[in-house]
Amino acid sequence: MLPCLNKQLFGIDCLGCGAQRALVLVLQGEFSAAFKMFPAIYPILILLLFLVTNLFYKFKGDWYIKAALIVVSAAVIIGAYIYKMSFLIN
């Protein structure tokens, strides 16, 4: 696994910390462990699946679907990061 440069330099997790391990856990079939490691793994995988599918099949209003999936993914990433960092403060 690639080390997190932000964590090595500053000692705190970045927004993407845990994504690599979560992807490996998904590929191994450990779905709940992947969610606990990085909750945004599933919205990101859905977004990637939609983007690949959209290369071959064009959908009406696909821009809105892409935008919504990006917003949901970003919201989950930021929300999970705030939740994780709130435990460091306490």
Tab-separated table of C-alpha atoms in Angstrom:
chain	number	residue	atom	x	y	z
A	1	MET	CA	0.000	0.000	0.000
A	2	LEU	CA	1.107	3.531	-0.681
A	3	PRO	CA	1.719	5.495	2.512
A	4	CYS	CA	-0.219	8.684	3.177
A	5	LEU	CA	2.181	11.590	2.742
A	6	ASN	CA	-0.098	13.925	4.723
A	7	LYS	CA	-0.113	11.546	7.684
A	8	GLN	CA	3.650	11.098	7.524
A	9	LEU	CA	4.357	14.827	7.385
A	10	PHE	CA	1.673	16.256	9.660
A	11	GLY	CA	0.541	13.291	11.728
A	12	ILE	CA	-3.163	13.525	10.820
A	13	ASP	CA	-5.256	11.628	8.307
A	14	CYS	CA	-6.172	13.158	4.967
A	15	LEU	CA	-9.616	12.980	3.349
A	16	GLY	CA	-8.650	9.856	1.417
A	17	CYS	CA	-6.951	7.892	4.184
A	18	GLY	CA	-8.290	4.357	4.174
A	19	ALA	CA	-9.461	4.322	0.556
A	20	GLN	CA	-6.811	1.858	-0.637
A	21	ARG	CA	-7.429	-0.536	2.216
A	22	ALA	CA	-11.195	-0.213	1.736
A	23	LEU	CA	-10.874	-1.089	-1.953
A	24	VAL	CA	-8.810	-4.157	-1.084
A	25	LEU	CA	-11.411	-5.153	1.519
A	26	VAL	CA	-14.213	-4.801	-1.056
A	27	LEU	CA	-12.285	-6.994	-3.486
A	28	GLN	CA	-11.829	-9.568	-0.712
A	29	GLY	CA	-15.546	-9.515	0.063
A	30	GLU	CA	-15.244	-7.773	3.437
A	31	PHE	CA	-17.992	-5.238	2.716
A	32	SER	CA	-18.769	-4.039	6.237
A	33	ALA	CA	-15.073	-3.731	7.098
A	34	ALA	CA	-14.573	-1.670	3.933
A	35	PHE	CA	-17.377	0.664	4.957
A	36	LYS	CA	-15.895	1.081	8.424
A	37	MET	CA	-12.471	1.795	6.927
A	38	PHE	CA	-13.673	4.380	4.372
A	39	PRO	CA	-17.436	5.039	4.200
A	40	ALA	CA	-17.208	6.802	0.836
A	41	ILE	CA	-16.012	3.666	-0.942
A	42	TYR	CA	-19.493	2.714	-2.085
A	43	PRO	CA	-20.609	6.094	-3.483
A	44	ILE	CA	-17.272	6.348	-5.288
A	45	LEU	CA	-17.612	2.838	-6.736
A	46	ILE	CA	-21.164	3.641	-7.889
A	47	LEU	CA	-19.875	6.840	-9.516
A	48	LEU	CA	-17.079	4.948	-11.278
A	49	LEU	CA	-19.480	2.253	-12.439
A	50	PHE	CA	-21.820	4.902	-13.828
A	51	LEU	CA	-18.959	6.714	-15.594
A	52	VAL	CA	-17.748	3.521	-17.259
A	53	THR	CA	-21.284	2.541	-18.248
A	54	ASN	CA	-21.904	6.020	-19.601
A	55	LEU	CA	-18.967	5.624	-21.972
A	56	PHE	CA	-20.880	2.908	-23.816
A	57	TYR	CA	-24.513	3.833	-23.161
A	58	LYS	CA	-25.631	7.432	-23.221
A	59	PHE	CA	-28.376	8.369	-20.785
A	60	LYS	CA	-30.669	11.345	-21.013
A	61	GLY	CA	-29.721	13.757	-18.270
A	62	ASP	CA	-26.491	11.919	-17.517
A	63	TRP	CA	-24.828	15.179	-16.478
A	64	TYR	CA	-27.287	15.554	-13.600
A	65	ILE	CA	-26.679	11.978	-12.460
A	66	LYS	CA	-22.910	12.510	-12.554
A	67	ALA	CA	-23.208	15.775	-10.633
A	68	ALA	CA	-25.443	14.193	-8.010
A	69	LEU	CA	-23.106	11.227	-7.546
A	70	ILE	CA	-20.115	13.555	-7.222
A	71	VAL	CA	-21.906	15.680	-4.625
A	72	VAL	CA	-22.992	12.605	-2.657
A	73	SER	CA	-19.454	11.177	-2.754
A	74	ALA	CA	-17.928	14.475	-1.633
A	75	ALA	CA	-20.506	14.863	1.143
A	76	VAL	CA	-19.812	11.357	2.461
A	77	ILE	CA	-16.040	11.927	2.308
A	78	ILE	CA	-16.268	15.227	4.179
A	79	GLY	CA	-18.836	13.939	6.664
A	80	ALA	CA	-16.797	10.839	7.462
A	81	TYR	CA	-13.651	12.932	7.851
A	82	ILE	CA	-15.340	15.328	10.267
A	83	TYR	CA	-16.731	12.369	12.227
A	84	LYS	CA	-13.297	10.717	12.378
A	85	MET	CA	-11.530	13.940	13.382
A	86	SER	CA	-14.098	14.654	16.102
A	87	PHE	CA	-12.790	11.621	17.992
A	88	LEU	CA	-9.241	12.989	17.873
A	89	ILE	CA	-10.337	16.212	19.520
A	90	ASN	CA	-12.182	14.471	22.375
